[in-house]
Amino acid sequence: SLLFSGAHSIIRIVERLSAPTPLGQQSVAMNTPMAQRSLIDLAFQLNSIVFTLVPVALALFLLAGDRTNPFRRIGFDLRMPLRDLGGAFAIGAAIGIPGLAFYLLGRELGITVAITPAALQPEWWAVPVLLLAAAKNAILEEVLVVGYALERWRQAGWNWWAASLTSATIRGSYHLYQGIGPFFGNLVMGLVFNEAYRRWGRTMPLVLAHFLIDLVAFVGWWLLPQAARDFFG
């Protein structure tokens, strides 16, 4: 699914760059409504979140085929909660704070589109769905692009740096729909996350860090007053 998203984003950035409107004047909205009626929209949102995680289940199943515990193999478990949480806050701050500055720089340079992280209707279930969306993104990307991919490429005899750069490039590619800036920002994020995985042998702190970053982006945006939204837009 991430390879599809990457290919889709490449086509999208070609469309954006070839459009009459400059890239910096374009916009994109995330976490958008899927239906007009509240409960139908909620059902669609939950359905999308659940089925987007199917590739994660498949990846863990394939890792289990090697007669190992797939969760322990990539460190996607709860054996080290305090260490994982500490690492998550450290990486989250190291990526999230510069990431915001990089987004604003990209907007100033005209290489990043205006991003609305949360465009759901003001429903009672909006914040819980945004939390689930943040968790979904974190699990999907870190388990597949870091844990599963790096383990498989290691088994295939890949050089570490070749594997890490490939993984990071894939991560950057499916953010191209947001502009050139987010591609490079997520590529750097991927390299940092991959190095953390190499050192710690665990995806859980990466999942938690990614969740925290998206949590701040999604729910934080949702709670911002309109004046602050206009500043970041």
Short mmCIF file of N, CA and C in Angstrom, two decimals, residues 61-157:
data_model
loop_
_atom_site.label_atom_id
_atom_site.label_comp_id
_atom_site.label_asym_id
_atom_site.label_seq_id
_atom_site.Cartn_x
_atom_site.Cartn_y
_atom_site.Cartn_z
N PHE A 61 2.94 -11.67 9.67
CA PHE A 61 2.72 -13.08 9.33
C PHE A 61 3.92 -13.64 8.55
N LEU A 62 4.43 -12.87 7.60
CA LEU A 62 5.58 -13.32 6.81
C LEU A 62 6.83 -13.44 7.66
N LEU A 63 7.01 -12.51 8.60
CA LEU A 63 8.16 -12.60 9.50
C LEU A 63 8.04 -13.82 10.41
N ALA A 64 6.81 -14.17 10.78
CA ALA A 64 6.60 -15.35 11.62
C ALA A 64 6.91 -16.63 10.86
N GLY A 65 6.91 -16.57 9.54
CA GLY A 65 7.23 -17.74 8.73
C GLY A 65 8.66 -18.20 8.90
N ASP A 66 9.51 -17.34 9.45
CA ASP A 66 10.90 -17.72 9.72
C ASP A 66 11.06 -18.38 11.08
N ARG A 67 9.93 -18.78 11.67
CA ARG A 67 9.90 -19.47 12.97
C ARG A 67 10.47 -18.60 14.08
N THR A 68 10.18 -17.32 14.02
CA THR A 68 10.56 -16.40 15.07
C THR A 68 9.32 -15.61 15.47
N ASN A 69 9.38 -15.04 16.66
CA ASN A 69 8.29 -14.17 17.10
C ASN A 69 8.43 -12.85 16.35
N PRO A 70 7.50 -12.53 15.45
CA PRO A 70 7.68 -11.34 14.61
C PRO A 70 7.67 -10.04 15.41
N PHE A 71 6.90 -10.00 16.49
CA PHE A 71 6.84 -8.79 17.31
C PHE A 71 8.17 -8.55 18.02
N ARG A 72 8.74 -9.62 18.57
CA ARG A 72 10.02 -9.48 19.25
C ARG A 72 11.15 -9.24 18.25
N ARG A 73 11.04 -9.84 17.09
CA ARG A 73 12.10 -9.73 16.09
C ARG A 73 12.36 -8.28 15.69
N ILE A 74 11.29 -7.49 15.53
CA ILE A 74 11.47 -6.09 15.13
C ILE A 74 11.23 -5.14 16.31
N GLY A 75 11.11 -5.70 17.50
CA GLY A 75 10.94 -4.84 18.67
C GLY A 75 9.62 -4.11 18.72
N PHE A 76 8.59 -4.72 18.18
CA PHE A 76 7.26 -4.12 18.20
C PHE A 76 6.46 -4.78 19.32
N ASP A 77 6.86 -4.51 20.55
CA ASP A 77 6.25 -5.13 21.71
C ASP A 77 6.38 -4.18 22.90
N LEU A 78 5.93 -4.65 24.06
CA LEU A 78 5.89 -3.80 25.25
C LEU A 78 6.91 -4.23 26.30
N ARG A 79 8.00 -4.84 25.88
CA ARG A 79 8.99 -5.33 26.85
C ARG A 79 9.76 -4.21 27.54
N MET A 80 9.92 -3.05 26.88
CA MET A 80 10.74 -1.96 27.42
C MET A 80 9.95 -0.65 27.37
N PRO A 81 8.87 -0.54 28.11
CA PRO A 81 7.99 0.63 27.96
C PRO A 81 8.65 1.96 28.29
N LEU A 82 9.38 2.03 29.40
CA LEU A 82 9.99 3.30 29.78
C LEU A 82 11.09 3.71 28.81
N ARG A 83 11.92 2.76 28.43
CA ARG A 83 12.98 3.06 27.47
C ARG A 83 12.39 3.47 26.12
N ASP A 84 11.38 2.76 25.69
CA ASP A 84 10.75 3.09 24.40
C ASP A 84 10.12 4.48 24.44
N LEU A 85 9.45 4.79 25.55
CA LEU A 85 8.78 6.08 25.66
C LEU A 85 9.80 7.22 25.71
N GLY A 86 10.90 6.99 26.44
CA GLY A 86 11.95 8.00 26.49
C GLY A 86 12.57 8.25 25.13
N GLY A 87 12.84 7.16 24.41
CA GLY A 87 13.38 7.30 23.06
C GLY A 87 12.40 7.98 22.13
N ALA A 88 11.11 7.69 22.32
CA ALA A 88 10.08 8.29 21.47
C ALA A 88 10.03 9.80 21.65
N PHE A 89 10.06 10.26 22.90
CA PHE A 89 10.03 11.70 23.15
C PHE A 89 11.28 12.38 22.60
N ALA A 90 12.43 11.72 22.74
CA ALA A 90 13.68 12.31 22.24
C ALA A 90 13.65 12.44 20.72
N ILE A 91 13.28 11.35 20.04
CA ILE A 91 13.25 11.38 18.57
C ILE A 91 12.12 12.28 18.09
N GLY A 92 10.99 12.22 18.77
CA GLY A 92 9.86 13.06 18.37
C GLY A 92 10.21 14.53 18.41
N ALA A 93 10.90 14.95 19.47
CA ALA A 93 11.30 16.35 19.58
C ALA A 93 12.36 16.69 18.54
N ALA A 94 13.31 15.77 18.34
CA ALA A 94 14.40 16.02 17.39
C ALA A 94 13.90 16.13 15.96
N ILE A 95 12.80 15.44 15.65
CA ILE A 95 12.24 15.48 14.29
C ILE A 95 11.11 16.50 14.19
N GLY A 96 10.23 16.52 15.18
CA GLY A 96 9.03 17.33 15.09
C GLY A 96 9.28 18.83 15.09
N ILE A 97 10.14 19.31 15.99
CA ILE A 97 10.38 20.75 16.09
C ILE A 97 11.09 21.29 14.85
N PRO A 98 12.21 20.67 14.42
CA PRO A 98 12.82 21.13 13.17
C PRO A 98 11.89 20.92 11.97
N GLY A 99 11.06 19.87 12.04
CA GLY A 99 10.14 19.60 10.94
C GLY A 99 9.16 20.73 10.72
N LEU A 100 8.68 21.32 11.80
CA LEU A 100 7.76 22.46 11.68
C LEU A 100 8.47 23.65 11.05
N ALA A 101 9.72 23.89 11.49
CA ALA A 101 10.49 24.99 10.91
C ALA A 101 10.77 24.74 9.43
N PHE A 102 11.04 23.48 9.09
CA PHE A 102 11.31 23.13 7.69
C PHE A 102 10.06 23.31 6.83
N TYR A 103 8.90 23.00 7.41
CA TYR A 103 7.64 23.22 6.68
C TYR A 103 7.44 24.70 6.38
N LEU A 104 7.65 25.54 7.39
CA LEU A 104 7.49 26.98 7.20
C LEU A 104 8.50 27.51 6.18
N LEU A 105 9.73 26.98 6.22
CA LEU A 105 10.74 27.38 5.23
C LEU A 105 10.30 26.96 3.84
N GLY A 106 9.78 25.74 3.72
CA GLY A 106 9.30 25.26 2.43
C GLY A 106 8.16 26.11 1.88
N ARG A 107 7.29 26.56 2.79
CA ARG A 107 6.21 27.44 2.36
C ARG A 107 6.77 28.76 1.86
N GLU A 108 7.78 29.27 2.57
CA GLU A 108 8.38 30.54 2.18
C GLU A 108 9.08 30.44 0.83
N LEU A 109 9.72 29.29 0.59
CA LEU A 109 10.44 29.08 -0.67
C LEU A 109 9.52 28.66 -1.81
N GLY A 110 8.29 28.31 -1.48
CA GLY A 110 7.35 27.90 -2.52
C GLY A 110 7.52 26.48 -2.99
N ILE A 111 8.13 25.61 -2.16
CA ILE A 111 8.34 24.22 -2.56
C ILE A 111 7.45 23.26 -1.77
N THR A 112 6.60 23.81 -0.91
CA THR A 112 5.69 23.01 -0.10
C THR A 112 4.29 23.59 -0.21
N VAL A 113 3.31 22.72 -0.41
CA VAL A 113 1.94 23.20 -0.50
C VAL A 113 1.41 23.51 0.90
N ALA A 114 0.35 24.28 0.98
CA ALA A 114 -0.29 24.54 2.26
C ALA A 114 -1.02 23.28 2.71
N ILE A 115 -0.67 22.79 3.89
CA ILE A 115 -1.21 21.52 4.38
C ILE A 115 -2.20 21.78 5.51
N THR A 116 -3.39 21.22 5.37
CA THR A 116 -4.37 21.20 6.45
C THR A 116 -4.36 19.79 7.03
N PRO A 117 -3.75 19.58 8.21
CA PRO A 117 -3.59 18.22 8.74
C PRO A 117 -4.90 17.55 9.15
N ALA A 118 -5.90 18.34 9.51
CA ALA A 118 -7.15 17.75 9.97
C ALA A 118 -8.32 18.58 9.46
N ALA A 119 -9.09 18.00 8.55
CA ALA A 119 -10.21 18.73 7.93
C ALA A 119 -11.55 18.07 8.20
N LEU A 120 -11.63 17.27 9.27
CA LEU A 120 -12.89 16.63 9.61
C LEU A 120 -13.92 17.66 10.06
N GLN A 121 -15.18 17.28 9.95
CA GLN A 121 -16.25 18.12 10.46
C GLN A 121 -16.20 18.12 11.99
N PRO A 122 -16.70 19.18 12.64
CA PRO A 122 -16.65 19.26 14.11
C PRO A 122 -17.63 18.31 14.78
N GLU A 123 -17.33 17.02 14.70
CA GLU A 123 -18.18 15.99 15.30
C GLU A 123 -17.60 15.55 16.64
N TRP A 124 -18.42 14.90 17.46
CA TRP A 124 -17.97 14.44 18.77
C TRP A 124 -16.88 13.39 18.65
N TRP A 125 -16.84 12.69 17.52
CA TRP A 125 -15.88 11.61 17.34
C TRP A 125 -14.62 12.05 16.60
N ALA A 126 -14.50 13.31 16.26
CA ALA A 126 -13.39 13.77 15.42
C ALA A 126 -12.03 13.55 16.08
N VAL A 127 -11.87 13.97 17.33
CA VAL A 127 -10.57 13.82 18.00
C VAL A 127 -10.20 12.35 18.18
N PRO A 128 -11.09 11.47 18.66
CA PRO A 128 -10.73 10.05 18.72
C PRO A 128 -10.31 9.47 17.37
N VAL A 129 -10.98 9.87 16.30
CA VAL A 129 -10.60 9.38 14.97
C VAL A 129 -9.23 9.91 14.57
N LEU A 130 -8.93 11.15 14.92
CA LEU A 130 -7.60 11.70 14.62
C LEU A 130 -6.52 10.96 15.41
N LEU A 131 -6.82 10.57 16.64
CA LEU A 131 -5.87 9.77 17.43
C LEU A 131 -5.64 8.41 16.75
N LEU A 132 -6.71 7.79 16.31
CA LEU A 132 -6.58 6.51 15.62
C LEU A 132 -5.83 6.66 14.31
N ALA A 133 -6.06 7.76 13.60
CA ALA A 133 -5.35 8.00 12.34
C ALA A 133 -3.86 8.17 12.59
N ALA A 134 -3.51 8.87 13.67
CA ALA A 134 -2.09 9.03 14.02
C ALA A 134 -1.46 7.68 14.35
N ALA A 135 -2.17 6.86 15.11
CA ALA A 135 -1.66 5.53 15.45
C ALA A 135 -1.53 4.66 14.20
N LYS A 136 -2.51 4.76 13.32
CA LYS A 136 -2.47 3.98 12.06
C LYS A 136 -1.25 4.35 11.23
N ASN A 137 -1.01 5.63 11.05
CA ASN A 137 0.15 6.07 10.28
C ASN A 137 1.45 5.57 10.89
N ALA A 138 1.54 5.69 12.21
CA ALA A 138 2.77 5.30 12.90
C ALA A 138 3.04 3.81 12.75
N ILE A 139 2.03 2.99 12.99
CA ILE A 139 2.21 1.54 12.90
C ILE A 139 2.51 1.12 11.47
N LEU A 140 1.73 1.64 10.53
CA LEU A 140 1.90 1.25 9.13
C LEU A 140 3.31 1.57 8.63
N GLU A 141 3.76 2.79 8.84
CA GLU A 141 5.03 3.20 8.27
C GLU A 141 6.22 2.58 8.98
N GLU A 142 6.21 2.57 10.30
CA GLU A 142 7.40 2.08 11.01
C GLU A 142 7.54 0.56 10.95
N VAL A 143 6.43 -0.15 11.01
CA VAL A 143 6.52 -1.61 10.91
C VAL A 143 6.93 -2.04 9.50
N LEU A 144 6.35 -1.40 8.48
CA LEU A 144 6.64 -1.83 7.10
C LEU A 144 7.95 -1.27 6.57
N VAL A 145 8.12 0.06 6.64
CA VAL A 145 9.25 0.71 5.98
C VAL A 145 10.54 0.57 6.78
N VAL A 146 10.41 0.40 8.08
CA VAL A 146 11.61 0.21 8.91
C VAL A 146 11.77 -1.26 9.28
N GLY A 147 10.88 -1.76 10.14
CA GLY A 147 11.05 -3.11 10.65
C GLY A 147 11.09 -4.18 9.58
N TYR A 148 10.02 -4.31 8.82
CA TYR A 148 9.94 -5.39 7.84
C TYR A 148 10.95 -5.21 6.71
N ALA A 149 10.98 -4.03 6.11
CA ALA A 149 11.85 -3.80 4.95
C ALA A 149 13.32 -3.99 5.30
N LEU A 150 13.77 -3.39 6.40
CA LEU A 150 15.19 -3.49 6.75
C LEU A 150 15.58 -4.91 7.13
N GLU A 151 14.67 -5.62 7.79
CA GLU A 151 14.97 -7.02 8.13
C GLU A 151 15.09 -7.87 6.87
N ARG A 152 14.18 -7.71 5.94
CA ARG A 152 14.23 -8.51 4.71
C ARG A 152 15.45 -8.17 3.88
N TRP A 153 15.78 -6.89 3.78
CA TRP A 153 16.94 -6.51 2.98
C TRP A 153 18.24 -6.96 3.66
N ARG A 154 18.25 -6.99 4.99
CA ARG A 154 19.41 -7.52 5.69
C ARG A 154 19.59 -9.00 5.37
N GLN A 155 18.47 -9.74 5.39
CA GLN A 155 18.52 -11.16 5.03
C GLN A 155 19.03 -11.37 3.61
N ALA A 156 18.69 -10.44 2.73
CA ALA A 156 19.10 -10.56 1.32
C ALA A 156 20.54 -10.11 1.09
N GLY A 157 21.20 -9.67 2.15
CA GLY A 157 22.61 -9.30 2.03
C GLY A 157 22.87 -7.87 1.62
#
